[in-house]
mmCIF file with all atom_site columns, C-alpha atoms in Angstrom:
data_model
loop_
_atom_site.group_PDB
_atom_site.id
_atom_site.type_symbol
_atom_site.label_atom_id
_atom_site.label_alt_id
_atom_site.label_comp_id
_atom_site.label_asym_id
_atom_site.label_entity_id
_atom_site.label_seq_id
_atom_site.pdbx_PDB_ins_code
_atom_site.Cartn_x
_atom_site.Cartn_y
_atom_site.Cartn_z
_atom_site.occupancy
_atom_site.B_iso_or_equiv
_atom_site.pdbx_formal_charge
_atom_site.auth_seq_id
_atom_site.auth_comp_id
_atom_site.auth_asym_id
_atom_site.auth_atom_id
_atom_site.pdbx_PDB_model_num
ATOM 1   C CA . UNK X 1 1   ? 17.322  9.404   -12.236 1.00 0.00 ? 108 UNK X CA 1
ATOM 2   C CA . UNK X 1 2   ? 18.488  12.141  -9.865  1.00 0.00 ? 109 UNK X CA 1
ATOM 3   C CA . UNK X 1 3   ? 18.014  11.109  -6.158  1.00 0.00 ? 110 UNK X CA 1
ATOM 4   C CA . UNK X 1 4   ? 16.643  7.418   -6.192  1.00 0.00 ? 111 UNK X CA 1
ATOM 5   C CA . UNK X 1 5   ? 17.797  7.068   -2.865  1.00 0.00 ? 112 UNK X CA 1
ATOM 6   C CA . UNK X 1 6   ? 15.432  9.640   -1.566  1.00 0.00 ? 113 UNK X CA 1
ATOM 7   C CA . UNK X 1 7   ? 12.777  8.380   -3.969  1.00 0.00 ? 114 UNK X CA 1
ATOM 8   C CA . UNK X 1 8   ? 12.992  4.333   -2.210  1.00 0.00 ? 115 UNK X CA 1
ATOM 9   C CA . UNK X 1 9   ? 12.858  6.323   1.539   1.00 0.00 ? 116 UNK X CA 1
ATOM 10  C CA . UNK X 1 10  ? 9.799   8.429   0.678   1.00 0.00 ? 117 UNK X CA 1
ATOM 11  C CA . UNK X 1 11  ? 7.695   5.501   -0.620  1.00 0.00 ? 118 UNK X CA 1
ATOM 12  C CA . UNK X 1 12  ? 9.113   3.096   2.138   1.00 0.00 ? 119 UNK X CA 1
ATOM 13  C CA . UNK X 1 13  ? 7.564   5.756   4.396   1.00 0.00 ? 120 UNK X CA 1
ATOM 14  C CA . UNK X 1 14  ? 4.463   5.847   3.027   1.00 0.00 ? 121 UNK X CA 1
ATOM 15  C CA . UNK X 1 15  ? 4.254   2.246   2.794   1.00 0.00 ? 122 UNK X CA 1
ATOM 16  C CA . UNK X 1 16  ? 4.886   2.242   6.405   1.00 0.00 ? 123 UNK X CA 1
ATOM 17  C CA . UNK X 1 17  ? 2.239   4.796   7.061   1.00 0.00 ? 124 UNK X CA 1
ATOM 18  C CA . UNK X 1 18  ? -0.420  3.160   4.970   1.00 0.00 ? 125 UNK X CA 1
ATOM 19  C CA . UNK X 1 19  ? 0.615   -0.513  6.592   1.00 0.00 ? 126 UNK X CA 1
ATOM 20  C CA . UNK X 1 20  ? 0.040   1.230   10.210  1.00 0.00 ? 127 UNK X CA 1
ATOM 21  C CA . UNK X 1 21  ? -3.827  2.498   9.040   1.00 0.00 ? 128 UNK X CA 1
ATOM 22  C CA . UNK X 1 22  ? -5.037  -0.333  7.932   1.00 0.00 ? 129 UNK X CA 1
ATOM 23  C CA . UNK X 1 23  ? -3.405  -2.165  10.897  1.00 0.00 ? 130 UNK X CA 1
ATOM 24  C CA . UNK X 1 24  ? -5.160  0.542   13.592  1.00 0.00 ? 131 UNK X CA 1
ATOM 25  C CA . UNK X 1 25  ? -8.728  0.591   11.166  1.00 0.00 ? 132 UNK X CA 1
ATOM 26  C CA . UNK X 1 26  ? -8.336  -3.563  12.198  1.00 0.00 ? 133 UNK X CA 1
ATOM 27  C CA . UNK X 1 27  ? -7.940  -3.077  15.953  1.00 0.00 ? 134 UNK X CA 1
ATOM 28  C CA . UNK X 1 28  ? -10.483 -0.229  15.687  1.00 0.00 ? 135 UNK X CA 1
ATOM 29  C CA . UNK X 1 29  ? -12.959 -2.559  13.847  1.00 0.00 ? 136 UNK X CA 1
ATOM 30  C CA . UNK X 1 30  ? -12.366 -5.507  16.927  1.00 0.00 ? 137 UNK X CA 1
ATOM 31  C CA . UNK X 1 31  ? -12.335 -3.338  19.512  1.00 0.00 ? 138 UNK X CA 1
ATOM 32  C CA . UNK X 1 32  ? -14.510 -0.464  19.093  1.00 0.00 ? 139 UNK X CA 1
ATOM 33  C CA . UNK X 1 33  ? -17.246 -2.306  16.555  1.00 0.00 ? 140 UNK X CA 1
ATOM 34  C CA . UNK X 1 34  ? -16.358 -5.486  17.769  1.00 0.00 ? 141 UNK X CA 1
ATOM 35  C CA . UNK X 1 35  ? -15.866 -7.669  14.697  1.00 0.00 ? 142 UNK X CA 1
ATOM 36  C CA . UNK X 1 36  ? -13.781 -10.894 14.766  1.00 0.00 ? 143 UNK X CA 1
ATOM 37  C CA . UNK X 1 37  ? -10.223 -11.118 15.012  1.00 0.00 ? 144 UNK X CA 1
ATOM 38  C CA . UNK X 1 38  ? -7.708  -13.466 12.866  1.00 0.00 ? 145 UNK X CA 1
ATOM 39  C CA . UNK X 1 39  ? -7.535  -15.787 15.748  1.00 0.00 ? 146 UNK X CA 1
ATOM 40  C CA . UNK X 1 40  ? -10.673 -15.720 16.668  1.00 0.00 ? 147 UNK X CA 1
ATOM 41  C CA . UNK X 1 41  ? -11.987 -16.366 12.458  1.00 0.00 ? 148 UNK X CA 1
ATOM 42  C CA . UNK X 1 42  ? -9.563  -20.025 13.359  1.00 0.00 ? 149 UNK X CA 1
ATOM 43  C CA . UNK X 1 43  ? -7.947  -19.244 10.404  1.00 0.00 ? 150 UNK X CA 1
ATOM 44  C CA . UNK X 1 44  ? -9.859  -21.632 8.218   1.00 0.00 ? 151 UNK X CA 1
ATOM 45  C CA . UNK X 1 45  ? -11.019 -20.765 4.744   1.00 0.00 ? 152 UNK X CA 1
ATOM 46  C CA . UNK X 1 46  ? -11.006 -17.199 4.613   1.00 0.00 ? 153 UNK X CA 1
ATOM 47  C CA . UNK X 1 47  ? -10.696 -16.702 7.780   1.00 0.00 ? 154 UNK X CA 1
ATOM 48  C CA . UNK X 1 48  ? -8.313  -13.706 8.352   1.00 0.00 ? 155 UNK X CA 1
ATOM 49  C CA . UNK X 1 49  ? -11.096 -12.357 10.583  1.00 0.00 ? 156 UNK X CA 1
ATOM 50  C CA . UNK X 1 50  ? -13.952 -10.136 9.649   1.00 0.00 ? 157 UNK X CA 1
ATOM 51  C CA . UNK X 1 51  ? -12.426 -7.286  11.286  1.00 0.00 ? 158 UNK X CA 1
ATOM 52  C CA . UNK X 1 52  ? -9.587  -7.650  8.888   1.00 0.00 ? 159 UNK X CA 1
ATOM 53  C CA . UNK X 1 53  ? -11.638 -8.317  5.743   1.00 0.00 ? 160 UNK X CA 1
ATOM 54  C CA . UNK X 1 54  ? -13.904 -5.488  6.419   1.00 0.00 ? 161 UNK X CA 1
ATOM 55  C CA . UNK X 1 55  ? -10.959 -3.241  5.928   1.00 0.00 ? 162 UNK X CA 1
ATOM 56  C CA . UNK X 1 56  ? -9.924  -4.157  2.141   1.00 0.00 ? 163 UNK X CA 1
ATOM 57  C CA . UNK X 1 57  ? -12.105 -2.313  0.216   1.00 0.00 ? 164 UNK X CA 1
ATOM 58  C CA . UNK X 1 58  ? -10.689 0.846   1.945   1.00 0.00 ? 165 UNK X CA 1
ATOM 59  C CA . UNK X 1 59  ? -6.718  -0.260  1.243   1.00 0.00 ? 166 UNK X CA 1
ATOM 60  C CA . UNK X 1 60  ? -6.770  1.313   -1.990  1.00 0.00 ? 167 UNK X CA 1
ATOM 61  C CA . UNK X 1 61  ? -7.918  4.140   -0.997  1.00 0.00 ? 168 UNK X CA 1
ATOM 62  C CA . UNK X 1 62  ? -4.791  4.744   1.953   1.00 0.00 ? 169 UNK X CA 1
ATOM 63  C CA . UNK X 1 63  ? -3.210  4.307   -0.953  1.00 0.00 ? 170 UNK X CA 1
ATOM 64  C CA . UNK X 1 64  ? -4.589  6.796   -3.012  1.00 0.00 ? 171 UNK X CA 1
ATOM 65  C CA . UNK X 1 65  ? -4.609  9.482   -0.326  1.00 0.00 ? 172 UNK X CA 1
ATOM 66  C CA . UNK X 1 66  ? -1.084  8.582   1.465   1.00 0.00 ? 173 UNK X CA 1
ATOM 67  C CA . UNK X 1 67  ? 1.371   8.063   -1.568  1.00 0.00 ? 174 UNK X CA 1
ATOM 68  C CA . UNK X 1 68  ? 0.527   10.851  -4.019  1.00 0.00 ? 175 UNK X CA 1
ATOM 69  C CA . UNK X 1 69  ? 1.612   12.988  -0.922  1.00 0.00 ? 176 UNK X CA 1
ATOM 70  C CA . UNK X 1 70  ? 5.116   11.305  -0.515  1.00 0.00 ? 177 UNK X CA 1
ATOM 71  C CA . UNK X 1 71  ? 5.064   11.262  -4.429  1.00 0.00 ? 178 UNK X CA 1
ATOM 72  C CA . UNK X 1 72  ? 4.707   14.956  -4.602  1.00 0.00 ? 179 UNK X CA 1
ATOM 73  C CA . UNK X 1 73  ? 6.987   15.652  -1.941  1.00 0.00 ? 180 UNK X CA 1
ATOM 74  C CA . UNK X 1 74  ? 9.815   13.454  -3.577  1.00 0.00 ? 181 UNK X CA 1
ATOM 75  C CA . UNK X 1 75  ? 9.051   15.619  -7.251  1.00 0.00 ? 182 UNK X CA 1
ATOM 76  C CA . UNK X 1 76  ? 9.417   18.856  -5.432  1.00 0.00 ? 183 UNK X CA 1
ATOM 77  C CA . UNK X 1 77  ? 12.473  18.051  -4.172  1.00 0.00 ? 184 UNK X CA 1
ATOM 78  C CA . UNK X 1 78  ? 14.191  17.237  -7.538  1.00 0.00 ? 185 UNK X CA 1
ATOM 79  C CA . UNK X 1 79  ? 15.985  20.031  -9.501  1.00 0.00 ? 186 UNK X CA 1
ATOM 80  C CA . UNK X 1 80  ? 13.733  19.093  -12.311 1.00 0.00 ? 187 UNK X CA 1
ATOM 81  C CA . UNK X 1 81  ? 10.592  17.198  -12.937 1.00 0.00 ? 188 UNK X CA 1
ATOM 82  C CA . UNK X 1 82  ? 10.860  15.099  -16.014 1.00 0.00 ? 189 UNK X CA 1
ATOM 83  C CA . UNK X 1 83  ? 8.570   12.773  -17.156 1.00 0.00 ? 190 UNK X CA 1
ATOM 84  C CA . UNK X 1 84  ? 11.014  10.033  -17.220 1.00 0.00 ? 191 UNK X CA 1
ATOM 85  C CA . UNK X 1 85  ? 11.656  10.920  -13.448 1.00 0.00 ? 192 UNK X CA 1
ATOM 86  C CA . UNK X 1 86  ? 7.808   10.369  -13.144 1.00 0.00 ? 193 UNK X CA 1
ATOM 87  C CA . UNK X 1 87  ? 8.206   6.875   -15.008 1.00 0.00 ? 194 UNK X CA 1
ATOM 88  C CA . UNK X 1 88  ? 10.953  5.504   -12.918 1.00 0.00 ? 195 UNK X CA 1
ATOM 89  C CA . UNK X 1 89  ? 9.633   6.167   -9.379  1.00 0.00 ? 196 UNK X CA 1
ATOM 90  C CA . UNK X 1 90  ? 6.797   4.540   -10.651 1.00 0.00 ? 197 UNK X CA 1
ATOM 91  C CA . UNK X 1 91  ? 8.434   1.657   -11.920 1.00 0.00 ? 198 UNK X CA 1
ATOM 92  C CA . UNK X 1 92  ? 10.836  1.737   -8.736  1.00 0.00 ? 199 UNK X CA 1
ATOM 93  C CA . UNK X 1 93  ? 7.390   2.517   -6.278  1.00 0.00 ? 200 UNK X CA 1
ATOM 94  C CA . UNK X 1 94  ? 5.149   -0.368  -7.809  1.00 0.00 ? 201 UNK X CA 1
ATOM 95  C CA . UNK X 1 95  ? 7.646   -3.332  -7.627  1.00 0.00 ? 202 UNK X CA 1
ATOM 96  C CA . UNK X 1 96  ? 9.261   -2.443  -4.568  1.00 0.00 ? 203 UNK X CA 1
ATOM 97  C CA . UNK X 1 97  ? 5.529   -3.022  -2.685  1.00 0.00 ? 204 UNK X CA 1
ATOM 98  C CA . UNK X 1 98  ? 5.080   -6.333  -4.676  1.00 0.00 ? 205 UNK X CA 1
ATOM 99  C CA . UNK X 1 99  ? 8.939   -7.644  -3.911  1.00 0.00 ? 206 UNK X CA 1
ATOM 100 C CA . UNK X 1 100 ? 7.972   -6.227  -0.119  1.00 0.00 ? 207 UNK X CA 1
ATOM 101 C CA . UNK X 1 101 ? 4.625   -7.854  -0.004  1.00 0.00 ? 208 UNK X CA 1
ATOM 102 C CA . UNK X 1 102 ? 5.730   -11.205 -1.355  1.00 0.00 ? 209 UNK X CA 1
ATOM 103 C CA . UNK X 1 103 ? 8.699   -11.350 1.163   1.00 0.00 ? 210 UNK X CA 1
ATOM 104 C CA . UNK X 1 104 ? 6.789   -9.426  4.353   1.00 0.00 ? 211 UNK X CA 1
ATOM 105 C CA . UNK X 1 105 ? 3.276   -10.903 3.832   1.00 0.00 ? 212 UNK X CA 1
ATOM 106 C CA . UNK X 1 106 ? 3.498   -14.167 2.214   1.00 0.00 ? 213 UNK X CA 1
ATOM 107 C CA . UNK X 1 107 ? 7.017   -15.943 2.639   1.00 0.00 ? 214 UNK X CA 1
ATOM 108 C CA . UNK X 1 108 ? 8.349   -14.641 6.322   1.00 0.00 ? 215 UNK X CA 1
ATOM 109 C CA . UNK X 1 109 ? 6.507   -16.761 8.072   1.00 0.00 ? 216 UNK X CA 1
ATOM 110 C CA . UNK X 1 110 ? 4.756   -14.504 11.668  1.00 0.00 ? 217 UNK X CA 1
ATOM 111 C CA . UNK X 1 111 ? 1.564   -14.304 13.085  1.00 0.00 ? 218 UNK X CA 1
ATOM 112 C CA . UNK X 1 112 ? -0.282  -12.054 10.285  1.00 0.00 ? 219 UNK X CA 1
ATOM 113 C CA . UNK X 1 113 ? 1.609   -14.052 6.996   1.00 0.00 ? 220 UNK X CA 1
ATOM 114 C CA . UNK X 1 114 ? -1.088  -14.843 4.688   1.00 0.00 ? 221 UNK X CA 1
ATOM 115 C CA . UNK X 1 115 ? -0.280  -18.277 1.936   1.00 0.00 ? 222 UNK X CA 1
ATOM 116 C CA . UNK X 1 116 ? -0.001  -16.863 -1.921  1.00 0.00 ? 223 UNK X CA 1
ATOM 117 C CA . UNK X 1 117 ? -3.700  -18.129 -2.395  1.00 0.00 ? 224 UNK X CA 1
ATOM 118 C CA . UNK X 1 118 ? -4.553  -16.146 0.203   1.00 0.00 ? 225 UNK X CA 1
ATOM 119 C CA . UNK X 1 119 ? -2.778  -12.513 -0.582  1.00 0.00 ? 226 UNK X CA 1
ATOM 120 C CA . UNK X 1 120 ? -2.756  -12.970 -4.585  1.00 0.00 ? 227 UNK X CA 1
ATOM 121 C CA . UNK X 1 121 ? -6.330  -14.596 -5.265  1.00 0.00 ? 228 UNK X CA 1
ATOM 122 C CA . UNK X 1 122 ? -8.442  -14.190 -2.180  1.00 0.00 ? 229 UNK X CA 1
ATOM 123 C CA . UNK X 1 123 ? -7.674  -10.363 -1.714  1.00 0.00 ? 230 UNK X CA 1
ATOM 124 C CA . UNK X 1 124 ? -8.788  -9.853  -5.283  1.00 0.00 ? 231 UNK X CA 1
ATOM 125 C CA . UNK X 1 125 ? -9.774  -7.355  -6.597  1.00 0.00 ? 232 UNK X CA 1
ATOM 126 C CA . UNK X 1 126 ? -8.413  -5.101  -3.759  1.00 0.00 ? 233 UNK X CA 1
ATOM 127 C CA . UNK X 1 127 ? -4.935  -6.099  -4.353  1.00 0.00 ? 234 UNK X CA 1
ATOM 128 C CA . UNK X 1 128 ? -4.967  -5.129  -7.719  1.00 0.00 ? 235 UNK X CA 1
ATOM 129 C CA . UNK X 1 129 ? -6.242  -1.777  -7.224  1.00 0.00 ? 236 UNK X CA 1
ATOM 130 C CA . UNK X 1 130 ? -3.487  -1.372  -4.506  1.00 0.00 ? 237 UNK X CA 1
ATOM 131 C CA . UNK X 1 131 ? -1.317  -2.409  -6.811  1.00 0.00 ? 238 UNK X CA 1
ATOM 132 C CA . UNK X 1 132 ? -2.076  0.083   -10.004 1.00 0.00 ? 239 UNK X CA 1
ATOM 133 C CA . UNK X 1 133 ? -2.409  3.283   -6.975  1.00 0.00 ? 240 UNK X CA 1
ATOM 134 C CA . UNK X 1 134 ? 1.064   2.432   -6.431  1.00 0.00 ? 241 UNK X CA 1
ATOM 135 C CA . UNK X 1 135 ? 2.533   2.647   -9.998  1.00 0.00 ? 242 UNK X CA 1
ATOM 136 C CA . UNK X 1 136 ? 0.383   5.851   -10.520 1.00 0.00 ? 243 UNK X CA 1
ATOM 137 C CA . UNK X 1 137 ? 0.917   7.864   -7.437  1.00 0.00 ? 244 UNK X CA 1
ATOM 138 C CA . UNK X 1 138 ? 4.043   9.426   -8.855  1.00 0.00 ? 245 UNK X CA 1
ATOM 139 C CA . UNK X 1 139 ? 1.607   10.073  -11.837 1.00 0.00 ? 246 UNK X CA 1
ATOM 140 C CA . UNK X 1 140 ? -0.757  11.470  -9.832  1.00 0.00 ? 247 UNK X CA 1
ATOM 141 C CA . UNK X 1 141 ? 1.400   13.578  -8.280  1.00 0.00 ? 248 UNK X CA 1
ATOM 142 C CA . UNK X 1 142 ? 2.971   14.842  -11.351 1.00 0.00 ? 249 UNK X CA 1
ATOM 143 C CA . UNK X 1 143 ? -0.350  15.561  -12.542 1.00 0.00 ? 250 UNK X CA 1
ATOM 144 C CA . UNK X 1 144 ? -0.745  17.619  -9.528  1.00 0.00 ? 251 UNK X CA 1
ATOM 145 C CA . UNK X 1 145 ? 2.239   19.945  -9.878  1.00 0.00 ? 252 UNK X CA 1
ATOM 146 C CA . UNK X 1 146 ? 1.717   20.598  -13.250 1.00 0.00 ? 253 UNK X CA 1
ATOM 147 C CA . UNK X 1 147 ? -1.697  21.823  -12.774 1.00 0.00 ? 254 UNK X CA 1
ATOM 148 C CA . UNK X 1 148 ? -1.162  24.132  -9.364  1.00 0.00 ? 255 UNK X CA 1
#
């Protein structure tokens, strides 16, 4: 795998990017439309706010616009696209969000952690779908250059 450096930075960028829209679509949806916050939900039940849970059906979908981008930038900047290329970043792509959303989101302990119950089971299905846009972005992307 030529370049895997390169391959970790471009996805840790997009994961960055797609972390910082849906955290400015939550601010936007307490303080433009006015929906509860986290804090003010009291954190009870599902209580991560409405503003918050109104966003989660749109996560996959950052996805699915913001990483086939980095993915297609990463591929163009290899001397040559292989499939196997295509399979590792995927591999590489996919469990580097789970390892960083297990460790970020659920065990570091701040102000937005969520419990396991509460990132694995009650963000179903959305999750998920983030989940398989990750593994096939680089797919996606391949798709892409070999069709243009």
């Amino acid at each position: 795998m030529e370049r895997i450096g390169f391959s970790v930075l471009y996805f840790l960028i997009g994961y960055i990017v797609i972390t910082w829209i849906g955290f400015l679509h939550t601010v936007f949806n307490i303080k433009v439309l006015k929906m509860k916050s986290m804090k003010e939900s009291g954190g009870k039940g599902k209580g991560l706010g409405e503003a918050y849970n109104k966003t989660k059906p749109w996560h996959p979908l950052y996805n699915l616009i913001i990483l086939p981008i980095f993915a297609y930038v990463y591929l163009k900047g290899l001397d040559t696209i292989t499939l196997s290329n295509v399979i590792v970043t995927s591999i590489i792509w996919g469990t580097s969000a789970i390892v960083i959303d297990l460790v970020g989101w659920v065990l570091i302990k701040h102000p937005l952690s969520l419990t396991f119950r509460r990132f694995y089971i009650e963000y179903q299905p959305w999750i998920t779908f983030v989940y398989l846009v990750m593994y096939a972005s680089p797919f996606i992307a391949y798709w892409i250059i070999q069709t243009l």
